[in-house]
XYZ file of C-alpha atoms in Angstrom:
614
model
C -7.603 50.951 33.498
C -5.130 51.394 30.303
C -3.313 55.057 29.325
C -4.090 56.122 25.792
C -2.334 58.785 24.134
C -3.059 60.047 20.751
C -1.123 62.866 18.983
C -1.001 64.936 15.760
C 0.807 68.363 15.161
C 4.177 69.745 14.059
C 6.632 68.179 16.845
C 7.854 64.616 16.922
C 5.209 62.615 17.884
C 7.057 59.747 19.394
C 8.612 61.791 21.748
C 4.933 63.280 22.867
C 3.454 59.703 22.685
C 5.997 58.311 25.207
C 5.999 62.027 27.360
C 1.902 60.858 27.994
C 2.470 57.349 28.640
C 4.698 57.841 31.124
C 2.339 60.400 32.496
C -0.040 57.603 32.337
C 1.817 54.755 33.581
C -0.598 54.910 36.411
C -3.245 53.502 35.010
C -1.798 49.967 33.753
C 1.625 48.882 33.634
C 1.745 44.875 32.204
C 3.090 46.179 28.932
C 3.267 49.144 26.475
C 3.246 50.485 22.536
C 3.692 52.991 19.916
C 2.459 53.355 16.535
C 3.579 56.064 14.404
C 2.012 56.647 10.584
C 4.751 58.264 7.833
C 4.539 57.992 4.518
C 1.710 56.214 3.937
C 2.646 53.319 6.309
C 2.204 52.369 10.072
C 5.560 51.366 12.474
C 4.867 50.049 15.258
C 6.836 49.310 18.651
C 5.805 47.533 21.606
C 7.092 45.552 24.733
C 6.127 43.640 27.802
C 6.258 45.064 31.408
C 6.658 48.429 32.279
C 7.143 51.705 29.921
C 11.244 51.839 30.625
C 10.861 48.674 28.696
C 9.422 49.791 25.603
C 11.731 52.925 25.844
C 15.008 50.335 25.655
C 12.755 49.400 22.204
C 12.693 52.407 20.711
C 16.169 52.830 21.467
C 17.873 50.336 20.039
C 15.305 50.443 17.206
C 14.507 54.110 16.733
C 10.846 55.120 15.177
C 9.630 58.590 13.376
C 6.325 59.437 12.040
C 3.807 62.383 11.311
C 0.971 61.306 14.018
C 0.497 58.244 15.903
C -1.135 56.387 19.455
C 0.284 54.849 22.508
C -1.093 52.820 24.844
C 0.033 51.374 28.502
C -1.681 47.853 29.135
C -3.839 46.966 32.325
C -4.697 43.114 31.324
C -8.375 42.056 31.548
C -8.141 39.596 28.158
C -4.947 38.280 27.348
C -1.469 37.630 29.151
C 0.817 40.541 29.665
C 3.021 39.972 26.847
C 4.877 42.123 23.941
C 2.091 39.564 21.348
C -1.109 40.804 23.247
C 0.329 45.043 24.062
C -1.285 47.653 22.178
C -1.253 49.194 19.652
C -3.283 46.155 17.511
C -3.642 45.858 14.053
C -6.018 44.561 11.308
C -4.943 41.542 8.685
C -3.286 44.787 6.230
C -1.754 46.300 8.966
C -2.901 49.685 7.849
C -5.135 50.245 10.846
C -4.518 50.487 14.257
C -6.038 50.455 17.501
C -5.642 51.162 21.362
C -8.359 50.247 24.003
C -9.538 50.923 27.409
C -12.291 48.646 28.046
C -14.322 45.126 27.499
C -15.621 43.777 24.282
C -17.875 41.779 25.995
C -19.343 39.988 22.844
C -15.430 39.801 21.019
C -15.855 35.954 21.446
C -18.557 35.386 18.725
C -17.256 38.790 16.515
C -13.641 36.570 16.538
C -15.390 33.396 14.711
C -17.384 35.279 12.487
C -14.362 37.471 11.397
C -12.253 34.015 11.412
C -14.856 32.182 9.254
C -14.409 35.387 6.775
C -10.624 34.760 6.598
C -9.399 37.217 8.936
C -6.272 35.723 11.418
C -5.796 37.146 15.342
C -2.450 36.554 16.214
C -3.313 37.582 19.944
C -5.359 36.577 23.064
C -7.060 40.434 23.681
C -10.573 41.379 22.603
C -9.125 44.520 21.456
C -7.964 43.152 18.134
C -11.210 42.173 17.218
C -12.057 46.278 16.631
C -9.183 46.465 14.018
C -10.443 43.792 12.196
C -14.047 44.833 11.941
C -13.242 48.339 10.867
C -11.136 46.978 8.091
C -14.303 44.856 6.805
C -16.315 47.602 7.506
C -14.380 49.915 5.679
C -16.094 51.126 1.935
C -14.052 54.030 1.386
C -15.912 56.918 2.995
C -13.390 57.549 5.799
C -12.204 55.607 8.598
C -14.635 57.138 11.251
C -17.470 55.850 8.619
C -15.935 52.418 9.488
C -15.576 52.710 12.442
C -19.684 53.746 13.479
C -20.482 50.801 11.021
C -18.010 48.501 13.608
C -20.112 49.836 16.811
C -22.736 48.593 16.069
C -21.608 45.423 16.241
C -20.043 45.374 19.841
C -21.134 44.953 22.918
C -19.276 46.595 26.160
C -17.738 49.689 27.748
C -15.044 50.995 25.798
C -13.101 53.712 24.939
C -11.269 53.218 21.462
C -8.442 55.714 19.306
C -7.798 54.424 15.809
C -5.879 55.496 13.170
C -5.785 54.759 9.175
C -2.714 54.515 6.956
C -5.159 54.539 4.158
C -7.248 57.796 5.809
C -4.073 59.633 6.723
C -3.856 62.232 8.811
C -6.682 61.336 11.411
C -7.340 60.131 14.248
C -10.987 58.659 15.890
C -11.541 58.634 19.529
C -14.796 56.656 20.843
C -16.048 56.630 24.568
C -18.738 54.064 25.054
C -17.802 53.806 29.364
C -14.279 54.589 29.653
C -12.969 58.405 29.526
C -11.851 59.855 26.429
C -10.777 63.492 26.564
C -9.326 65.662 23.455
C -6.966 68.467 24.307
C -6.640 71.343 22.167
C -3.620 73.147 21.491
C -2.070 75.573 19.076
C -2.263 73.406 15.831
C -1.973 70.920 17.606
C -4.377 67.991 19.233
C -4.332 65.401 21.461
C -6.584 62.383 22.499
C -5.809 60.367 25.816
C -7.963 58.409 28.668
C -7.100 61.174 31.173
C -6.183 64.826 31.549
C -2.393 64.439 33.062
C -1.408 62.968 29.536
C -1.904 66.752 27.870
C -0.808 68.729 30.648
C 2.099 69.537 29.610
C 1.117 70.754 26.125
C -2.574 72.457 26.931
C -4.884 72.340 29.455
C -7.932 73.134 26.868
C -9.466 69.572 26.602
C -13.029 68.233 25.610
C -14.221 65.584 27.761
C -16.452 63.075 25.707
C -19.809 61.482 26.469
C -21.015 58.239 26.229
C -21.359 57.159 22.558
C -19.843 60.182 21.534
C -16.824 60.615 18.934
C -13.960 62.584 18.242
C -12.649 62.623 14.766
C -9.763 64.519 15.026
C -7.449 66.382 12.033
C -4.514 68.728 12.025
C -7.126 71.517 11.075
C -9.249 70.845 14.301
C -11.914 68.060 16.069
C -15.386 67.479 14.820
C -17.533 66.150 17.613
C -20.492 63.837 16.882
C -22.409 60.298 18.033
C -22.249 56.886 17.374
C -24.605 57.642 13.952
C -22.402 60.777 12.645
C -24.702 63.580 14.607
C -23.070 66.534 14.959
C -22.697 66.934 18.941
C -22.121 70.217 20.570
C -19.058 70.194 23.188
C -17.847 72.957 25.750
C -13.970 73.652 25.832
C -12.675 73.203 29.627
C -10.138 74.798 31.031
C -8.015 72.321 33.094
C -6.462 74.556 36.376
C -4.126 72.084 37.854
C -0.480 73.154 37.022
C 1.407 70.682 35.484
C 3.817 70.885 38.520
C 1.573 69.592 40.671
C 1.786 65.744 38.390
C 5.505 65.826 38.822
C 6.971 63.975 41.781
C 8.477 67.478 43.491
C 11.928 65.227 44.725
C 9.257 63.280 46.718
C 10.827 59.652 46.211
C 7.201 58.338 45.309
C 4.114 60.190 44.336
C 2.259 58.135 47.216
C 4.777 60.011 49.510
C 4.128 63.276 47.959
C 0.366 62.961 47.680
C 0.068 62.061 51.630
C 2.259 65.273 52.334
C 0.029 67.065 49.740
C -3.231 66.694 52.191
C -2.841 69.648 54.193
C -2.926 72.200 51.353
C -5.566 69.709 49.423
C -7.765 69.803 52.514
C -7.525 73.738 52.815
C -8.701 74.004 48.967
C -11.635 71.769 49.631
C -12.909 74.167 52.194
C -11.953 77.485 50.268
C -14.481 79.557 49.648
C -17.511 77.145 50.947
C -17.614 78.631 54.650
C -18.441 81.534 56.753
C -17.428 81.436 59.976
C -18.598 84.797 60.423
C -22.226 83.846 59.656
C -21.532 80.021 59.442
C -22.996 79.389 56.380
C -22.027 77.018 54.084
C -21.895 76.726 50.630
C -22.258 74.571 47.807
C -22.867 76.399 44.411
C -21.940 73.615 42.038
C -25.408 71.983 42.066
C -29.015 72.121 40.175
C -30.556 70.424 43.284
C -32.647 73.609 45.066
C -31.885 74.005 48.687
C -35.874 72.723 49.292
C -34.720 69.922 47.539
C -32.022 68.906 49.851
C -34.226 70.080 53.083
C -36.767 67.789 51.941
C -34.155 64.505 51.635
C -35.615 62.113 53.820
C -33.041 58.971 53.215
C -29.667 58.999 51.817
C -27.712 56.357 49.600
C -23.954 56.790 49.180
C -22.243 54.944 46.284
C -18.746 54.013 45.869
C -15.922 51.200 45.546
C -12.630 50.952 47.823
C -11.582 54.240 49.595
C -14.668 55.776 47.993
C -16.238 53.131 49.943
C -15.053 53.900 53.319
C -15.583 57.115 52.857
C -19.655 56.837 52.682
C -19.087 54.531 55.994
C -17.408 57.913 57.153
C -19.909 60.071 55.891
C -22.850 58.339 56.928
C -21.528 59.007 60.810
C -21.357 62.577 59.874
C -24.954 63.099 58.272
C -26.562 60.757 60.431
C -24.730 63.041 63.000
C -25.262 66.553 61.567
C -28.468 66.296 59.391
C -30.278 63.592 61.499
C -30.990 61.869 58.296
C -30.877 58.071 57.901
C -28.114 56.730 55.586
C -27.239 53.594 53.796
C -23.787 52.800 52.049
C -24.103 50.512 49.525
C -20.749 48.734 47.258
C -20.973 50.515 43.783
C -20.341 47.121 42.526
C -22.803 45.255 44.184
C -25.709 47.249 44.243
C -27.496 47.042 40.818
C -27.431 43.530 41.181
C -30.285 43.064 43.682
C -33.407 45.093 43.339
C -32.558 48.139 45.861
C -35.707 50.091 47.269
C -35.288 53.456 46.771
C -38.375 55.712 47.635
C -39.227 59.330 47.039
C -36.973 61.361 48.889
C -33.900 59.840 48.376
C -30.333 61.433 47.839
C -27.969 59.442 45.962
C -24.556 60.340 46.832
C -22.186 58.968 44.274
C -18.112 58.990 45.673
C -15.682 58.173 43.129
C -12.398 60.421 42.689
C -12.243 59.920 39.161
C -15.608 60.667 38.201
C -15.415 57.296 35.966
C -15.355 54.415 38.001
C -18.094 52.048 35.846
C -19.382 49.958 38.887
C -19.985 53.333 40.367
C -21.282 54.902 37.638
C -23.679 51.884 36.579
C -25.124 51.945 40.259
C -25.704 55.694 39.905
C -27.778 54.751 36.626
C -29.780 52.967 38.203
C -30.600 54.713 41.371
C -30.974 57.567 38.445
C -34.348 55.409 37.158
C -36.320 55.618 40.320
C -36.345 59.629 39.550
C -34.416 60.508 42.880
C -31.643 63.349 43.523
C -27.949 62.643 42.870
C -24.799 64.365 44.235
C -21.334 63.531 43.458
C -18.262 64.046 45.637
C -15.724 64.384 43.192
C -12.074 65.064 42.388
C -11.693 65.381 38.276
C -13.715 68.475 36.527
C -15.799 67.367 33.832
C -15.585 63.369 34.352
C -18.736 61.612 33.792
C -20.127 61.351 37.417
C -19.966 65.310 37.377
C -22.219 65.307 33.987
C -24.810 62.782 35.475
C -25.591 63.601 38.618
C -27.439 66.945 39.887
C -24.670 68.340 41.421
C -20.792 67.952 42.826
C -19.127 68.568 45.731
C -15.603 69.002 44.315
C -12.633 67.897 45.922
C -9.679 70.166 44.592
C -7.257 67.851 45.997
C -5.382 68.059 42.244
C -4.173 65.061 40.581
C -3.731 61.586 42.321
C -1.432 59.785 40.703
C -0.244 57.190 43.332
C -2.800 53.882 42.399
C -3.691 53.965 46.487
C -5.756 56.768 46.957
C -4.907 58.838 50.170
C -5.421 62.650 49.580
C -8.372 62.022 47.555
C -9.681 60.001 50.257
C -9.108 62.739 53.273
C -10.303 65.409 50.972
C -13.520 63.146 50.399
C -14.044 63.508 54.028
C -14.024 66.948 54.255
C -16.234 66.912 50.961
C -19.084 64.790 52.968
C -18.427 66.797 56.114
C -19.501 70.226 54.224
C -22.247 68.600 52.822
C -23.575 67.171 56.076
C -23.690 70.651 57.647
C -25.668 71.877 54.533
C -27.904 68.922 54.579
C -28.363 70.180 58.540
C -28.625 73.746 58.310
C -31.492 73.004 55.293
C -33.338 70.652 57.134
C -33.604 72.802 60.334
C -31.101 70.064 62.514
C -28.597 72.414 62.916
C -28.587 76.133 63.136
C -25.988 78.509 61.569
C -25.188 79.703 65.132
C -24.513 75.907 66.167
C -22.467 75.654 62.825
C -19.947 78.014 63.748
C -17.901 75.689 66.014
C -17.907 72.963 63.049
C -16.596 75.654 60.850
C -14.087 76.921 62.859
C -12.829 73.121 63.887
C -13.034 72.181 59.786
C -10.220 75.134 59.048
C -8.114 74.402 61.922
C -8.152 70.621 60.027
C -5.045 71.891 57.961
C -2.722 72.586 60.199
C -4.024 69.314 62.327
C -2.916 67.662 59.529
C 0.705 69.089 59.046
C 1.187 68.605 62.720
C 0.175 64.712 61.912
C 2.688 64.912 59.439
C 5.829 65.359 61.909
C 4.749 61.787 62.853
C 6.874 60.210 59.980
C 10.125 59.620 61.514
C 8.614 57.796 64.511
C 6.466 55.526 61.814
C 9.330 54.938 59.773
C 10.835 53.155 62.872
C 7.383 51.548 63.183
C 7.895 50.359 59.665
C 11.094 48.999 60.328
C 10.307 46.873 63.008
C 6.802 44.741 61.226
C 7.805 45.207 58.091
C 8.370 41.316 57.783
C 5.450 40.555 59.514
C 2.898 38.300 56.813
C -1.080 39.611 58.969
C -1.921 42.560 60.218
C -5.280 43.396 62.243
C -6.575 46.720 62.132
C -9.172 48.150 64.653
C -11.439 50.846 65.525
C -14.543 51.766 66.801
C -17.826 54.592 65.796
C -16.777 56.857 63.264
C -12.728 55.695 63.256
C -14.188 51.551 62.342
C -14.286 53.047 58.737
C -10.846 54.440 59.171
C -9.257 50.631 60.332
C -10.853 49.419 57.164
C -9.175 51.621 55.499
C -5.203 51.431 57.230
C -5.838 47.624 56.277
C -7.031 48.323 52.910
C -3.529 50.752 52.365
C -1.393 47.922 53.881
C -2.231 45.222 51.589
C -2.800 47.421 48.138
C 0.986 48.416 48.476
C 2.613 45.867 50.965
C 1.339 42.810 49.116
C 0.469 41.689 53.269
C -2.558 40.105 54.464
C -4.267 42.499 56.209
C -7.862 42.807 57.975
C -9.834 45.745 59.178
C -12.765 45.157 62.023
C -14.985 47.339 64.104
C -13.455 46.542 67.309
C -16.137 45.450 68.908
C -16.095 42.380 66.513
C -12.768 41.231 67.538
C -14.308 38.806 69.805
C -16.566 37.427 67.353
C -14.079 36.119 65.009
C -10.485 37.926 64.586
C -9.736 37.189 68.121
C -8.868 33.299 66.751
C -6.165 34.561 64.569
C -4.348 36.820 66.808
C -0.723 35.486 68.260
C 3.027 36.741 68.678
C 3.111 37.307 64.659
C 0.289 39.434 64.288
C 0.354 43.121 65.308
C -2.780 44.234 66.297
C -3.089 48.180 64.794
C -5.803 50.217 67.114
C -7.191 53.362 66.138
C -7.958 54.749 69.618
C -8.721 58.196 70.376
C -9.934 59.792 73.381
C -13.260 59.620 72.366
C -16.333 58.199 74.079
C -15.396 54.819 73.501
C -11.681 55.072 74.507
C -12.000 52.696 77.467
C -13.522 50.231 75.170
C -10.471 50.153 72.695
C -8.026 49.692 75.811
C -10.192 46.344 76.863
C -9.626 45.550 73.082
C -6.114 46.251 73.210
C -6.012 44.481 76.757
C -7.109 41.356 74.970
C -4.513 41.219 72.319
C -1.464 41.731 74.397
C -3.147 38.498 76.559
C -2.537 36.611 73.287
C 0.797 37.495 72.712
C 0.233 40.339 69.940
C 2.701 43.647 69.171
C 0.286 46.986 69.296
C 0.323 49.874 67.273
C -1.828 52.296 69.219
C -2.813 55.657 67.299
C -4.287 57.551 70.062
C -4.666 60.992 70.778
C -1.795 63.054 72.320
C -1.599 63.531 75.859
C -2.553 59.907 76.819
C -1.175 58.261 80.219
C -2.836 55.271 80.278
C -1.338 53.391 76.819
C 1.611 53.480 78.349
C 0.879 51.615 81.564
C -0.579 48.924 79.239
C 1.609 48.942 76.342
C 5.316 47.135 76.025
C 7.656 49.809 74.771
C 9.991 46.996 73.701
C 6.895 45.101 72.079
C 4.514 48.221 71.074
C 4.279 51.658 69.539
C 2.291 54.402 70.804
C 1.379 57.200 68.144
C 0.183 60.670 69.572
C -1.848 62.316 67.051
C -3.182 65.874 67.967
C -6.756 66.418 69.437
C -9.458 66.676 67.106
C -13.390 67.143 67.267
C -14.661 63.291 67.363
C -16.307 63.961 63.798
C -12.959 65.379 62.241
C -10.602 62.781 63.903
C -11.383 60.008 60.920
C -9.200 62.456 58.810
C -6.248 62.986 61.393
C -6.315 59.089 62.219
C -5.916 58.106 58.487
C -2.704 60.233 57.763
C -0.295 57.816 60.119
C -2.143 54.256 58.884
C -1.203 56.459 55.063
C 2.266 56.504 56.808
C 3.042 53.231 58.223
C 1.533 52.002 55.080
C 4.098 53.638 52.993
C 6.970 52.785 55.203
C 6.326 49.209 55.454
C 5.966 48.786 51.448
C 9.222 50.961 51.225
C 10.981 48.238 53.213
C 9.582 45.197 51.320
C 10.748 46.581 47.966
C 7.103 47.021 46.734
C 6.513 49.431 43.917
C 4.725 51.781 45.940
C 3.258 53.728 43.026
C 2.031 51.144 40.914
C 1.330 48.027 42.906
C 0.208 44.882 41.050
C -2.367 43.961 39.339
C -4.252 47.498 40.677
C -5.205 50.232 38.197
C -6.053 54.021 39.622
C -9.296 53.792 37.997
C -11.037 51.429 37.511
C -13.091 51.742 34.132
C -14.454 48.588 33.339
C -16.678 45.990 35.518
């Protein structure tokens, strides 16, 4: 949800504080703020809207100071204005606070701090923390203060404070949301994700749940909620700084879907043989008689993460022979879910911190079963409480609609459906090999997908007005017209559905007229001829078709109006690969169409990359 920063060292801090914000800016966008501690006393800047706003601030009214926070707003309690931004204060103004998170009891803490003669001057939960820390406080250091304050809230959380009466200090909490410290040369760092600190180190701590950071210009003590020491492991972040940085791409979301053939080639690296067509998966505690005895599979996720289970449960089904459900990470801890002996969990989140996700693993977690991750961020929590990952690579995402994360997901769940089948005795190593050898030829599959832009640009140009949009597909692509529709109206702002095709009679078929391009993921695959009666039916009615099909194809064309219709030739792919191929141009057209609308392709509204609170 909302980018914290948190700096103290020799340079300048506001010029580091504002460096990580806009590094940030990803994660929440309604409004932003500095606060910057010299001399004893706190400054603070902040403004509505996006960070170039609260840049103009600072500029017209400039701002020093020895260490400070920042903070870039996602809204869950208050409006998005300058009065409700972080950084919040207590009645003295001596302390300050920045918060990812919900204070889910700050309703009843507000009257009980109002009856005691406290005043809020905002709408936000968040300033209920300040206050209680500064009735909390008995002189024995603000992180004293603050531990005495958590026990009083209820919520996920992640909080950074800082004192003007404890000077030179700064407290990080996680209680949910990510908190990672980064370690320099005399120098440290606390933000709610690693791209922040790049630039400066890529040393960083990530913290637990109910763990704290109380953080000096000598170095970072690391305990609990009660003051217990806790022992942390430095990580060493490998993603080069570069790669955050937009590379003259005019969007990240346009560099990102460019990105996928050398992310996808770094997910397979190293985890294949094609000589003896082994595969392998080392970062796990989960014994290989473990995994040969799974007998049912549950795969966990939210959005993309979502579709990609739908996607992976084709391909274990497929390749392991092993029944799989896909459940919504936000939905399924609120029945009572049967989960018997023999169960893998597979969590899919490419943050590692998504909290429906992470609450769902929990409680899959109680039943006693195996849990796997599929994961794109080192370290995050989903990595710490499951039994093993399946790692991504695909290097940072910072475009809030996820597209390389989501092919390299794929290719994540493919891998581990040919383990799952080679331990379980479904599928041999010798059968393996042609998998292996189709999975690296994905890469340049991909590029050659790629060279499809200028033709979907046009695409774009001609429905970019259009207000519904009705995406198709059929088997294994269904998952992948969920998807194209999901892309469309994160960034687009249009109405857009997704439906396995073979529902389109059952429903969709009502809405579809002249207005409505009909978008048809149709490969030659075994149910080709089925997606040409589908299309059939929709040019009866009036509709425009977009037809992704494979290259090659005759018969579109007989069908299709080149006046009325586009035809996209992707290359050929093996029927369990083609999800990944199909997604890049629906990516694409996606794009393009936003482009022309004047979206803000990188940060659409309302939308957060990850989502860190329920």
């Amino acid at each position: 949800m909302c980018g914290i920063i948190g700096y103290i060292g020799p340079k300048e801090v506001v010029p580091v504080l504002i460096d990580g914000l806009r590094r940030l800016e990803y994660r929440g966008y309604d409004s932003a703020g500095v606060a910057v501690v010299r001399n004893g006393a706190v400054t603070l800047r902040r403004s509505a809207g996006k960070l170039s706003n609260l840049e103009r601030v600072i500029q017209s009214d400039p701002l020093t100071g020895d260490y400070g926070v920042g903070h870039t707003r996602w809204a869950t309690h208050g409006r998005p204005t300058e009065e409700n931004a972080h950084p919040h204060r207590d009645c003295t103004g001596k302390i300050v606070v920045v918060h990812n998170g919900i204070i889910e009891n700050y309703l009843d803490l507000k009257r009980e701090l109002q009856l005691q003669g406290h005043t809020f001057v905002t709408e936000t939960d968040t300033e209920i923390v300040a206050h209680l820390v500064e009735r909390e406080g008995k002189d024995d250091g603000l992180e004293n203060a603050v531990r005495r304050a958590l026990m009083l809230m209820r919520g996920l959380f992640a909080l950074v404070l800082i004192s003007a009466d404890d000077p030179e200090k700064i407290v990080g909490v996680r209680n949910g949301p990510p908190i990672v410290v980064g370690i320099g040369e005399n120098e440290f760092f606390v933000a709610s994700d690693v791209p922040a600190i790049l630039s400066h180190t890529r040393d960083v701590v990530f913290l637990g749940d109910e763990e704290m950071a109380v953080i000096t210009r000598t170095g970072v003590a690391f305990t609990d909620f009660f003051g217990r020491p806790v022992s942390k492991a430095t990580q060493r972040v490998l993603w080069d700084p570069i790669m955050a940085e937009k590379s003259g791409y005019k969007h990240f979301m346009l560099k990102e879907i460019f990105e996928q053939p050398t992310a996808v080639r770094e997910t397979i690296l190293g985890r294949v043989s094609q000589d003896s067509g082994t595969v392998f998966l080392e970062e796990m505690t989960i014994t290989d008689a473990e995994l040969a005895s799974v007998e049912r599979v549950v795969m966990l996720g939210c959005g993309t993460s979502w579709h990609a289970g739908l996607v992976g449960k084709f391909l274990i089904e497929e390749l392991a022979r092993i029944p799989v459900e896909v459940d919504y990470g936000s939905e399924y801890r609120y029945r009572h879910p049967i989960v018997p002996p023999k169960t893998l969990v597979i969590v899919i989140t490419q943050s590692g911190e998504t909290a429906d996700t992470l609450a769902a693993l929990r409680q899959a977690k109680r039943e006693g079963v195996c849990s796997i991750a599929i994961c794109n961020v080192v370290g995050s929590m989903a990595t710490r409480e499951t039994h093993g990952t399946v790692y991504t690579h695909a290097g940072p995402e910072i475009g809030v609609a996820s597209t390389k994360a989501f092919t390299t997901q794929l290719v994540a769940l493919y891998l581990l459906a040919l383990r799952l089948g080679q331990l379980r005795g479904a599928l041999s190593l010798e059968a393996s090999k042609p998998h292996i050898d189709a999975l690296l030829q994905l890469p340049m599959l991909v590029e050659q997908t790629l060279k499809l832009a200028p033709a979907i640009e046009q695409a774009a140009a001609r429905f970019h007005a259009r207000t519904d949009f009705l995406f198709l597909g059929r088997g294994i692509n269904y998952p992948i017209a969920l998807e194209g529709a999901l892309k469309l109206k994160e960034i687009s702002y249009i109405h857009a559905e997704g439906y396995p095709a073979g529902e389109m009679k059952h429903g969709p078929i009502a809405l579809i007229d002249e207005q409505m391009p009909v978008v048809a993921v149709a490969p030659h695959d075994h149910v080709f001829e089925k997606m040409i009666g589908n299309m059939q039916e929709a040019k009866a009615r009036s509709a425009s078709v977009i037809a992704l099909t494979t290259r090659g194809d005759n018969q579109l064309a007989s069908i299709l109006d080149a006046e009325r219709d586009v035809i996209l030739e992707v290359p050929p792919a093996p029927m369990l690969l083609m999800p990944i191929v199909m997604v890049v141009p629906l990516q694409l057209l996606a794009y393009g169409i936003a482009v022309r609308r004047g979206c803000d392709v990188d940060q659409p509204r309302n939308l957060a990359k990850s989502v860190t609170v329920e």
